[in-house]
Coordinates of C-alpha atoms and ligand atoms in Angstrom, one line a residue:
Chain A
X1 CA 68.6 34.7 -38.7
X2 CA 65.6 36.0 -40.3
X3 CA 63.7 39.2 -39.4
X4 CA 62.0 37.6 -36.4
X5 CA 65.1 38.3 -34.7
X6 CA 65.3 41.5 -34.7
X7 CA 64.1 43.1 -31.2
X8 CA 61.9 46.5 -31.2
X9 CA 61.0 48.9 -28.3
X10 CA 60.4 48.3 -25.7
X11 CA 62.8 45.8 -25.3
X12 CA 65.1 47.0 -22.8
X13 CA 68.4 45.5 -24.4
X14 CA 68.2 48.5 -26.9
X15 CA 69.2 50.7 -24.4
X16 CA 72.3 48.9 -22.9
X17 CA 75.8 49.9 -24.0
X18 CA 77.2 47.2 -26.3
X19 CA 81.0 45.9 -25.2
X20 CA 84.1 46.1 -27.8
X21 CA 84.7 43.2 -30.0
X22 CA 88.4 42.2 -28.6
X23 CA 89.2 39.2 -31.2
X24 CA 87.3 38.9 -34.9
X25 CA 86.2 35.0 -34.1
X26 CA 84.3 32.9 -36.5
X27 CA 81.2 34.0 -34.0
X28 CA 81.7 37.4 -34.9
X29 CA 81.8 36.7 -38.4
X30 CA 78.9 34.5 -38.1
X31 CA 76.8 37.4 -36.7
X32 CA 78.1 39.6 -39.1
X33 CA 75.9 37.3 -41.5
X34 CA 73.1 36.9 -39.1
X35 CA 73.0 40.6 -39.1
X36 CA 72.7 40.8 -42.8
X37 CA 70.0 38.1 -43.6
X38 CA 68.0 39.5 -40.8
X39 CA 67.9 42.7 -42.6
X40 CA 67.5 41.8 -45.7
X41 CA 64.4 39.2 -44.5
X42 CA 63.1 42.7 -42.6
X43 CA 62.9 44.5 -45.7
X44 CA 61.4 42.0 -48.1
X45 CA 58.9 42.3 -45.7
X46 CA 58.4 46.1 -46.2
X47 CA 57.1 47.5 -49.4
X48 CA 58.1 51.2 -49.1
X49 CA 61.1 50.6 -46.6
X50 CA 64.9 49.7 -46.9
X51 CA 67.1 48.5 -44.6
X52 CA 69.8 50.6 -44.6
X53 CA 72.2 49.5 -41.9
X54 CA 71.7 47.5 -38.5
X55 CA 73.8 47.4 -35.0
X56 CA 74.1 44.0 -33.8
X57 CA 72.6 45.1 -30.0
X58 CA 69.4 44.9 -32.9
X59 CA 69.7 41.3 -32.7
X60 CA 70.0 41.1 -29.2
X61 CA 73.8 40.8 -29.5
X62 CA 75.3 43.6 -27.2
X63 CA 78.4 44.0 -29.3
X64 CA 80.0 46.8 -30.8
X65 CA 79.3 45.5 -34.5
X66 CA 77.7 47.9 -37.4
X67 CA 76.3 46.7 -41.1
X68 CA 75.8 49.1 -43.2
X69 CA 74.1 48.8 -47.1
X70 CA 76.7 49.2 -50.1
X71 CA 74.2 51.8 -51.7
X72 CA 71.2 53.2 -50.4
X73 CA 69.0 53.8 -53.3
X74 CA 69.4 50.5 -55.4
X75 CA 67.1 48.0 -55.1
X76 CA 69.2 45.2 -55.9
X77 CA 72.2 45.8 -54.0
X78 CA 71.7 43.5 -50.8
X79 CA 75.7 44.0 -50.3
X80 CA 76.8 45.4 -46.4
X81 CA 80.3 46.3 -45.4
X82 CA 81.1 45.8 -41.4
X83 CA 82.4 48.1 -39.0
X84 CA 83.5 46.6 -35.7
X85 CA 84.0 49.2 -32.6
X86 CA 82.7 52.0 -34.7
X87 CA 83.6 55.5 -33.1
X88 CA 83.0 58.8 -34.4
X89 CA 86.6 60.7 -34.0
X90 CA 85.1 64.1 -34.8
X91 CA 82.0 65.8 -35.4
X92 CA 82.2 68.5 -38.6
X93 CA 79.5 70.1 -41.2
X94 CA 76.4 71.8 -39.9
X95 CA 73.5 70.2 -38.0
X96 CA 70.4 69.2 -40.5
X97 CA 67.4 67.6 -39.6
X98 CA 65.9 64.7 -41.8
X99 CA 64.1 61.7 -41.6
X100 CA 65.0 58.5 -40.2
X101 CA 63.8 55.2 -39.0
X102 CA 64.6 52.2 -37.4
X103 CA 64.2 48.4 -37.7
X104 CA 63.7 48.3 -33.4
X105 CA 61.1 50.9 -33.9
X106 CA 58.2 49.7 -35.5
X107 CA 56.3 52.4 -38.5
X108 CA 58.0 55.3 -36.2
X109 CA 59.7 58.1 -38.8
X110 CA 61.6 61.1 -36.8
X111 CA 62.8 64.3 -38.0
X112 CA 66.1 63.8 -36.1
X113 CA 68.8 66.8 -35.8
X114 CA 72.5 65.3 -37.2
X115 CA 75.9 66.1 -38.2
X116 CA 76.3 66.4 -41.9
X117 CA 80.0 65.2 -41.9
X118 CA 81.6 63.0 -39.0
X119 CA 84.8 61.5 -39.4
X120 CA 84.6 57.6 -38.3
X121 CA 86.7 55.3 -37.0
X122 CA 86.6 50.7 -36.8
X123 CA 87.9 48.0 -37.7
X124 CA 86.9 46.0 -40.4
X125 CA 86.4 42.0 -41.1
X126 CA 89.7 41.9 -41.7
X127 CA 90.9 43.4 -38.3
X128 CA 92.2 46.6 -40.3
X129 CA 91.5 49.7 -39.1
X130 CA 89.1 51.6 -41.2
X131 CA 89.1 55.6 -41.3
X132 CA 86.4 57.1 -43.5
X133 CA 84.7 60.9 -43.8
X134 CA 80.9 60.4 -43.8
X135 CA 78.9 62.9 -45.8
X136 CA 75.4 63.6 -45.9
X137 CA 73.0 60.6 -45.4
X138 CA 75.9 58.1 -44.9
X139 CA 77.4 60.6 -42.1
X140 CA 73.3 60.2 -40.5
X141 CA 73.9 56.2 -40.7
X142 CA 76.9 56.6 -38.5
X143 CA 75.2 58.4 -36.3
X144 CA 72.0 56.3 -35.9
X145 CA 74.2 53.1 -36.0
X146 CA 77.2 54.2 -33.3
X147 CA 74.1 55.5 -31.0
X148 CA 72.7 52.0 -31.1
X149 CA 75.9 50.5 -29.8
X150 CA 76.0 53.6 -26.9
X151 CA 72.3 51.9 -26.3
X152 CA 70.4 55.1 -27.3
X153 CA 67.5 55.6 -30.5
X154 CA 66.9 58.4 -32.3
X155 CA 63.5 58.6 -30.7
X156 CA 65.9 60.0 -27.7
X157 CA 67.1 62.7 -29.6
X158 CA 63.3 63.7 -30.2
X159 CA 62.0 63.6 -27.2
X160 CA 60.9 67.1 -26.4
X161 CA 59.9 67.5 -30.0
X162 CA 56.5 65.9 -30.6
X163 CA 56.0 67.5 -34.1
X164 CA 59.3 65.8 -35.1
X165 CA 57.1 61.9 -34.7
X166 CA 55.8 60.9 -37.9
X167 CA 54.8 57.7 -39.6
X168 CA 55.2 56.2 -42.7
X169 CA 51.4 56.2 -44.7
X170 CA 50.2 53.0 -46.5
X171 CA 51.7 54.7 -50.1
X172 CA 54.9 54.7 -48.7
X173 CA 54.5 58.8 -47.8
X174 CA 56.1 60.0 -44.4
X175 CA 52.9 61.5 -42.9
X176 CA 52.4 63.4 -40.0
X177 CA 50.8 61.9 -36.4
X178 CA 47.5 62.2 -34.8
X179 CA 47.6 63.2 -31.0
X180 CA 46.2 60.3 -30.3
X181 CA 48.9 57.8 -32.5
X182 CA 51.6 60.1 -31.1
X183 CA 50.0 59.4 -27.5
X184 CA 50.5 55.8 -28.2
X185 CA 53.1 55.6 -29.8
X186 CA 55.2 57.4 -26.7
X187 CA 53.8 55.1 -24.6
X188 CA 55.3 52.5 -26.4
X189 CA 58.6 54.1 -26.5
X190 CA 59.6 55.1 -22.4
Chain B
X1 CA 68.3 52.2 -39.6
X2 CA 66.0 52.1 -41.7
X3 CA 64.5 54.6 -45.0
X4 CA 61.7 55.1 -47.1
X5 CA 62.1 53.5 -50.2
X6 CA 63.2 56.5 -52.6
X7 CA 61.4 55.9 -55.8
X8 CA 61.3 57.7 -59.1
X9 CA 58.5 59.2 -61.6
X10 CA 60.3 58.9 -64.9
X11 CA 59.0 61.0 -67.6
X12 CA 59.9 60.3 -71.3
X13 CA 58.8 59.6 -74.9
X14 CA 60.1 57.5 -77.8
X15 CA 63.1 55.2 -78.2
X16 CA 65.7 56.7 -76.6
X17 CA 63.5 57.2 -73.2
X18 CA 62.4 53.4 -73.7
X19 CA 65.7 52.1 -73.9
X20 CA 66.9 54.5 -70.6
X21 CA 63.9 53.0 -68.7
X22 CA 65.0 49.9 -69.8
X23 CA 68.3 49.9 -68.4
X24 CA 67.4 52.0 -65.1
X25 CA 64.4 49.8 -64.0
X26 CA 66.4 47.3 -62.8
X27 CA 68.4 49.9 -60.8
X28 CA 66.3 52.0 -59.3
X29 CA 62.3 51.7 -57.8
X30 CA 60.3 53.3 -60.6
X31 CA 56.9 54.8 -59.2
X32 CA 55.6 55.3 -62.3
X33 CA 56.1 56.5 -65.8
X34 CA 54.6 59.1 -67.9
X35 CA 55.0 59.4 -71.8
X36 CA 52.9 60.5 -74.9
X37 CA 49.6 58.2 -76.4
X38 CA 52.3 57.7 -79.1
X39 CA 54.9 55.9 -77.4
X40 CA 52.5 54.3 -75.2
X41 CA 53.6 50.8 -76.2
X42 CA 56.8 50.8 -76.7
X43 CA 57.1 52.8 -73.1
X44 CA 55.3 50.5 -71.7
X45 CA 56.7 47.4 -72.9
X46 CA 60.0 49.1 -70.8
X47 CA 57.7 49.3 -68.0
X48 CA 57.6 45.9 -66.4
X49 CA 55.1 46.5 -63.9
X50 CA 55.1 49.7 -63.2
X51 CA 52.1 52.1 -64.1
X52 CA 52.1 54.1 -67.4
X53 CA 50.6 57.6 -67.7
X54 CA 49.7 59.0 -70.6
X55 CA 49.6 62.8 -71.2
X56 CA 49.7 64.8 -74.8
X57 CA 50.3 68.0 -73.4
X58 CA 51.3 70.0 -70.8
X59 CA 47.7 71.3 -69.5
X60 CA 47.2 67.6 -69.4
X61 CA 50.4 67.0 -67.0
X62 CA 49.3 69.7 -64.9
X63 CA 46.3 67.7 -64.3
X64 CA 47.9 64.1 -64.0
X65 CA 49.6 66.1 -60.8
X66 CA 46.4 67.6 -59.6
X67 CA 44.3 64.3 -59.5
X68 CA 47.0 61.4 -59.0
X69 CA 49.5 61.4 -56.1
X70 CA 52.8 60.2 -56.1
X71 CA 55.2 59.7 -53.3
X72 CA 58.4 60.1 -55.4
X73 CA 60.4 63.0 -54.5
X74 CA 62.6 63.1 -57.3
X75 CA 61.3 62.6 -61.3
X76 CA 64.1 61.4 -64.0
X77 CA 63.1 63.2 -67.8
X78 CA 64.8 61.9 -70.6
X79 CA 63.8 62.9 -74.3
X80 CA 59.9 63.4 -73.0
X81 CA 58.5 66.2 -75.9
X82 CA 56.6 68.0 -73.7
X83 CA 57.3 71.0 -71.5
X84 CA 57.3 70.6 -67.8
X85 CA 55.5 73.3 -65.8
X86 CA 57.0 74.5 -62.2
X87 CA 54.0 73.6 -61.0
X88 CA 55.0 69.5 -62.4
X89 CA 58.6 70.6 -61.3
X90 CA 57.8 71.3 -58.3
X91 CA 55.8 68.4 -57.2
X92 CA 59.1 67.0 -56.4
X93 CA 60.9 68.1 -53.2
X94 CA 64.3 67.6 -55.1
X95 CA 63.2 68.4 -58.8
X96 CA 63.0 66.6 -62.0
X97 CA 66.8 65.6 -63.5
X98 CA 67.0 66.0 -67.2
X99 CA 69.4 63.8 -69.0
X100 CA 70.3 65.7 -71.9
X101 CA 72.7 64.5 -74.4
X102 CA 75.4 67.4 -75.1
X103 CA 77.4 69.2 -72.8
X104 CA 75.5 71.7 -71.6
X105 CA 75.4 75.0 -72.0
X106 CA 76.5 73.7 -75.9
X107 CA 73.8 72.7 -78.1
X108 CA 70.7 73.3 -76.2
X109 CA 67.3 72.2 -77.4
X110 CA 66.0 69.3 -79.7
X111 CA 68.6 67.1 -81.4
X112 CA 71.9 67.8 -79.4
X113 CA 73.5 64.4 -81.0
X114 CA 72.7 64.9 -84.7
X115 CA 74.0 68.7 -84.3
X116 CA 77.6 67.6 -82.2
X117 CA 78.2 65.5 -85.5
X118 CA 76.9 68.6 -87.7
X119 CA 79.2 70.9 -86.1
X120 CA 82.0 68.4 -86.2
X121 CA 82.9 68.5 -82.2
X122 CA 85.5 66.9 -80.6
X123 CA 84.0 66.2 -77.5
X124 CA 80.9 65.9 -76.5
X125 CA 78.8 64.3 -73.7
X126 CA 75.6 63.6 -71.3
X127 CA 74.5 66.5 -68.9
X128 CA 72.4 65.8 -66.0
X129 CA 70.5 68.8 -65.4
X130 CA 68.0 69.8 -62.6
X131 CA 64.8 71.1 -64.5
X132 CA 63.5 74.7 -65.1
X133 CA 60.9 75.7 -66.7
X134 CA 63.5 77.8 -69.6
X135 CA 65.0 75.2 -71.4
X136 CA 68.4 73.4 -70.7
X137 CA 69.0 76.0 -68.3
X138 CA 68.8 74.6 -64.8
X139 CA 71.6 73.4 -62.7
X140 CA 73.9 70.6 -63.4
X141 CA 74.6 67.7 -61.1
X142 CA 77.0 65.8 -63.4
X143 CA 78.8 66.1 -66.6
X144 CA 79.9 62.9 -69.0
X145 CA 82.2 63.5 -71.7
X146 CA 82.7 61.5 -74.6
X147 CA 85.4 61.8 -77.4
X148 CA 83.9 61.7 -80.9
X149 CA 86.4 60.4 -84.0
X150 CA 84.4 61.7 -86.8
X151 CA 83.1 58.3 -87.6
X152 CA 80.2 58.6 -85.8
X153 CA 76.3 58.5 -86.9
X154 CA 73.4 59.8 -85.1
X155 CA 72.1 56.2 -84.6
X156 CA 75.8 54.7 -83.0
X157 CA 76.5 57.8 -80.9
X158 CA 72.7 58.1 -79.4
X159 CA 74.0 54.5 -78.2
X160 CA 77.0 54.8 -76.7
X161 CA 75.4 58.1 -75.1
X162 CA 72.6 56.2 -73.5
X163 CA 75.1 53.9 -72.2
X164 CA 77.0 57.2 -70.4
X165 CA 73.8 58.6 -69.2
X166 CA 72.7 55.3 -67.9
X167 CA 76.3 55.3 -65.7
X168 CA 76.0 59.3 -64.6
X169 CA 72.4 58.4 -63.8
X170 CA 73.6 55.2 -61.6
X171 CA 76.2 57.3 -60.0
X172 CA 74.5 60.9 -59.3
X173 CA 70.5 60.0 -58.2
X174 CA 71.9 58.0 -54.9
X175 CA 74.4 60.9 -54.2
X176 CA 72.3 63.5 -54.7
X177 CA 69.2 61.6 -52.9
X178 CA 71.2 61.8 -50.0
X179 CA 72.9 65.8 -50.5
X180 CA 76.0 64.7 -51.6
X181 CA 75.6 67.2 -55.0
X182 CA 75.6 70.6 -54.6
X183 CA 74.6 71.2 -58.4
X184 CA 76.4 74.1 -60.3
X185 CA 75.1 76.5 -62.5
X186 CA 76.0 76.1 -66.2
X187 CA 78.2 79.4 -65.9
X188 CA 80.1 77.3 -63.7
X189 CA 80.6 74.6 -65.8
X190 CA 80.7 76.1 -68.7
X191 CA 84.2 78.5 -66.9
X192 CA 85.3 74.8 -65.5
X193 CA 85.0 72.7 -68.5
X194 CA 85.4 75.7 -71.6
X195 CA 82.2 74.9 -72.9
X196 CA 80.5 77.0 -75.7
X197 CA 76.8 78.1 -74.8
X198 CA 75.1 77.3 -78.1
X199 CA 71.6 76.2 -79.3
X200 CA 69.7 73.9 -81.8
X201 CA 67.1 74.0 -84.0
X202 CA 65.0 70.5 -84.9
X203 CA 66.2 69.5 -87.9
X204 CA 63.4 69.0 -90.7
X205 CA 62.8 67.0 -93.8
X206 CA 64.4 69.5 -96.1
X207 CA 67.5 69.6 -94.0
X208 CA 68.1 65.7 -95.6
X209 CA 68.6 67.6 -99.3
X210 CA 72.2 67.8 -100.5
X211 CA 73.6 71.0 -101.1
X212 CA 76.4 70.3 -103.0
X213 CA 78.3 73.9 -102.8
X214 CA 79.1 73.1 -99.0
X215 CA 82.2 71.9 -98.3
X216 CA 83.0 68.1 -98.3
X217 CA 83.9 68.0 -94.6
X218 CA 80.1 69.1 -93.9
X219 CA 78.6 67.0 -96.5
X220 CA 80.6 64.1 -94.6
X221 CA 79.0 65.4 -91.3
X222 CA 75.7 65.7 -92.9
X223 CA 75.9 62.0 -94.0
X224 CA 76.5 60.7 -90.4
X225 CA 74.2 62.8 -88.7
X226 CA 71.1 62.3 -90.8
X227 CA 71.4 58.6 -91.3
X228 CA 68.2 57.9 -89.7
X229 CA 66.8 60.5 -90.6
X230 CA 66.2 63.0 -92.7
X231 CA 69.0 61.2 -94.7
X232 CA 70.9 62.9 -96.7
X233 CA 69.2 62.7 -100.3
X234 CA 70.5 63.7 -103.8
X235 CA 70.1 63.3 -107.4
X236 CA 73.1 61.6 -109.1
X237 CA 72.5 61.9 -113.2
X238 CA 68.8 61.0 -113.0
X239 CA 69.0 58.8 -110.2
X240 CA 67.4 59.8 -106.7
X241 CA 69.9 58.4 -104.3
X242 CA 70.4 58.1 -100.0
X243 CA 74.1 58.0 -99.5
X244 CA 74.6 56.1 -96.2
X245 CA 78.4 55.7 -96.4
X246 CA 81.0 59.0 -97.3
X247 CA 83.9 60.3 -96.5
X248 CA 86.1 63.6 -97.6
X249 CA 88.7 64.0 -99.6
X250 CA 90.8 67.5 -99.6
X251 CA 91.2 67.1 -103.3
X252 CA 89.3 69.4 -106.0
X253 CA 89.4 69.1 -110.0
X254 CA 88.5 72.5 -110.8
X255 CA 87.1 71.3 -114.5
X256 CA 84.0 70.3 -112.2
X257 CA 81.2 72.1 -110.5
X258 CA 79.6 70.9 -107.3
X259 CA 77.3 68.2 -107.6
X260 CA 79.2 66.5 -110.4
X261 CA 81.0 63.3 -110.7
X262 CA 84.8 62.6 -111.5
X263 CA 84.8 59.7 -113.0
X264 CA 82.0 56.7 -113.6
X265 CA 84.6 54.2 -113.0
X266 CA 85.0 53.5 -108.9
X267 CA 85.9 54.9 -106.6
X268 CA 82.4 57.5 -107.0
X269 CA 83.8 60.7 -106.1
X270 CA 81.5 63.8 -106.4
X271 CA 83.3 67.6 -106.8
X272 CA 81.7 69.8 -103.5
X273 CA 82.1 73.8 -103.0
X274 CA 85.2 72.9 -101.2
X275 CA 86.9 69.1 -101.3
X276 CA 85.5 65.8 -102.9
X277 CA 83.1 63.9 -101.5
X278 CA 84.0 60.0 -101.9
X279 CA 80.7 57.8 -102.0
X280 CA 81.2 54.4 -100.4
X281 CA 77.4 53.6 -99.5
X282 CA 74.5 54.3 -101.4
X283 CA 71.0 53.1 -101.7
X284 CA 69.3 53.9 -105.1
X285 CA 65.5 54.9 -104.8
X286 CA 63.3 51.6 -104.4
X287 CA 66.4 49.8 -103.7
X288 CA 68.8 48.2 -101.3
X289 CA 71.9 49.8 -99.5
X290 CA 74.8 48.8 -102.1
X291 CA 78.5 49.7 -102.4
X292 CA 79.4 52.8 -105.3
X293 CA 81.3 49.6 -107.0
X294 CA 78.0 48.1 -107.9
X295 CA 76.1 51.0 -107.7
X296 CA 78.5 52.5 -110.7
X297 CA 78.4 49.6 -112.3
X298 CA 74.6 48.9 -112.5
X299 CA 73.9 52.7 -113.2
X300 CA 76.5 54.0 -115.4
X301 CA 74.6 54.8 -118.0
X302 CA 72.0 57.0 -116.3
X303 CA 74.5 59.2 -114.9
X304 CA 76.2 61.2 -117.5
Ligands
ZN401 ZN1 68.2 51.8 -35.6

């Protein structure tokens, strides 16, 4: 898979529910890759973007399969680790707002309200079950990424704040809309 | 999900900066870099692609961050000479960090490595501070320590502490990028760790000249931290000499005054205000770095 595969509003398939991943096949593990050279294609396409982490309803794949990056902030680590039926088990820290994008929405950067500590639950590759505390930006990944398989965007948690729609300007600067990009942007969107 | 790419401005001058640069452009995005005219090269030979800036002063800096914009929120300062204004500082939504090689609050200001010899610590470290205007006084996000064994010179710990600051660097910037360091003040660390608050002074040329009524365990220390420079100078007999090589001995003949020699056969061992300093290195004026065997041997008769 490459970044061609990744699907972007308005697609409707990014806001259906994903189902649960019953058995780890050889599929699943395949589209575990997909997921990650998609990504990875995305970004070398993008000069002031990462990919961070992708859900596999992304891909057109409606099932409940998260990638997320290794480490954030270094260029050279393309390395993901899996989480398959991702839940978060329990909502703790304060509620911040910060920046966030997304590979299904195209040059879109929202000011999104989230949790700044969730405790999460999956399974990983290996059909063991993975229990982690999510902190800070990693705890906003979870939350972006576990929406994605509920089928909803961050976009939905902005909707009734306009000023919270920004984009990302040509030096790599998150910048602030125009009425007129927001207008069309949101027309875009729902 | 997806992020704007978080990229750094990385201010520094000389070789320690150069080599930092070296090892974190491969880590991190650089946005750009900003050293002195006089490092210009050897900051930019570090560089790769990324664009150089040079500034000699801090009026200049001001302006770099008046006329040029950067999308960086966070700047990286190692060893840069100049010093930063809030106005600079504050550019950066999350600050400037300041790699600073002692454990701070000990041995604040200019030459932190040469003075943890001088002072013969046990321990000391990289600090990686958040920038204030005051000197060494911000925040800390991370401390690393490292265990000296008294064998150290200026030139092989500044390595090994390069190497530490790389790692904090390589741990901390993605944790604190993303609010995972709530940096402490140095009261705080200095409670935590039982640090000293200290400062230092930049060492000059004179500093080099042996005093040979200090004790031999400071003349050792003096030897290791001034090996690159000033080096520690002294006249044996009539001979100007560098020693590069010493070590202490708690012996004293007390038919000798400081400064003079035990015996012109080896080893060369020199009577201090307090212990015997044992020559094993030395390099003669106008010539090479040569053992006290041959040195002895080649100069005996213009030392008595
Ligand atoms: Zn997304």
């Amino acid at each position: 898979m490459n970044r061609d595969n990744i699907i972007t509003l308005p697609n409707p398939s990014l806001r259906e529910k994903s189902q649960r991943v019953h058995v780890i096949t050889e599929d699943v593990l395949k589209l575990i890759e997909d997921m990650e050279a998609a990504t990875i294609d995305w970004e070398s396409s993008r000069q002031h973007e990462v990919g961070v982490a992708l859900a596999a309803v992304q891909v057109d794949k409606l099932y409940r399969v998260v990638i997320v990056r290794n480490d954030f902030n270094n260029k050279d680590d393309k390395g993901f680790q899996a989480f398959i039926n991702p839940e978060i088990v329990k909502y703790e820290g304060e509620i911040e707002e910060d920046f966030e994008g997304c590979l299904s929405v195209k040059d879109v950067y929202g000011k999104v309200p989230r949790h700044t500590k969730v405790r999460v639950k999956a399974l990983g590759v290996d059909g063991k079950e993975i229990r982690l505390k999510a902190e800070g930006f990693l705890a906003r990944v979870f939350q972006h990424e576990i929406d994605h398989t509920n089928g909803k965007l961050f976009v939905d948690h902005i909707k009734d704040s306009p000023e919270a729609f920004h984009k990302l300007g040509e030096s790599g600067k998150i910048e602030e809309l125009s009425d007129e990009q927001r207008e069309e942007i949101f027309s875009i969107l729902w | 999900m997806s992020n704007e790419k978080k990229s750094l401005v990385f201010f520094g001058s000389g070789p320690v900066a150069a080599e930092s640069l070296d090892l974190l452009i491969n880590e991190f995005e650089i946005e750009a870099v900003v050293t002195k005219p006089t490092t210009k090269r050897e900051m930019e030979a570090a560089s790769k692609d990324v664009e150089v800036f040079c500034v000699s002063n801090r009026k200049e800096l001001d302006e770099l961050f008046t006329t040029k914009k950067f999308k960086s929120e966070l700047g990286v300062l190692i060893d840069f000479g100049i010093i930063v204004s809030q106005k600079v500082i504050d550019y950066f939504p999350l600050g400037i960090i300041n790699s600073h090689f002692s454990l701070l609050p000990e041995l604040r200001g200019a030459d932190p490595i040469s003075f943890s010899i001088l002072e013969g610590k046990k321990k000391t470290g990289v600090s990686l501070m958040l920038l204030v205007e005051a000197m060494d006084e911000g925040p800390i996000l991370a401390l690393g320590m490292f265990d000296l064994d008294f064998s150290e010179t200026t030139p092989s710990l500044t390595k090994e502490l390069i190497q530490l600051s790389h790692s904090l660097l390589v741990e901390n910037i993605p944790k604190y990028l993303s609010g995972e360091i709530e940096p402490a003040t140095q009261e705080v660390v200095q409670k935590k760790f039982e640090l000293s608050e200290s400062y230092t002074r930049k060492l000059n040329k004179n500093d080099g000249l042996i005093t040979w009524d200090k004790s031999a365990v400071e003349l050792d220390r003096e030897v290791r931290a001034y090996q690159d420079w000033p080096k520690s100078r002294t006249k044996l007999g009539d001979v100007e000499v560098i020693i590069t090589e010493a070590h202490s001995l708690p012996s004293n003949n007390p038919e000798l005054k400081p400064g003079e020699i035990e015996s012109l056969d080896s080893p060369l061992v020199i009577q201090t205000g307090d212990g015997q300093l044992c020559i094993e290195k030395l390099k003669p004026a106008g010539k090479k770095e040569m053992d006290a065997k041959a040195f002895l041997a080649g100069y005996k008769n213009r030392l008595s």
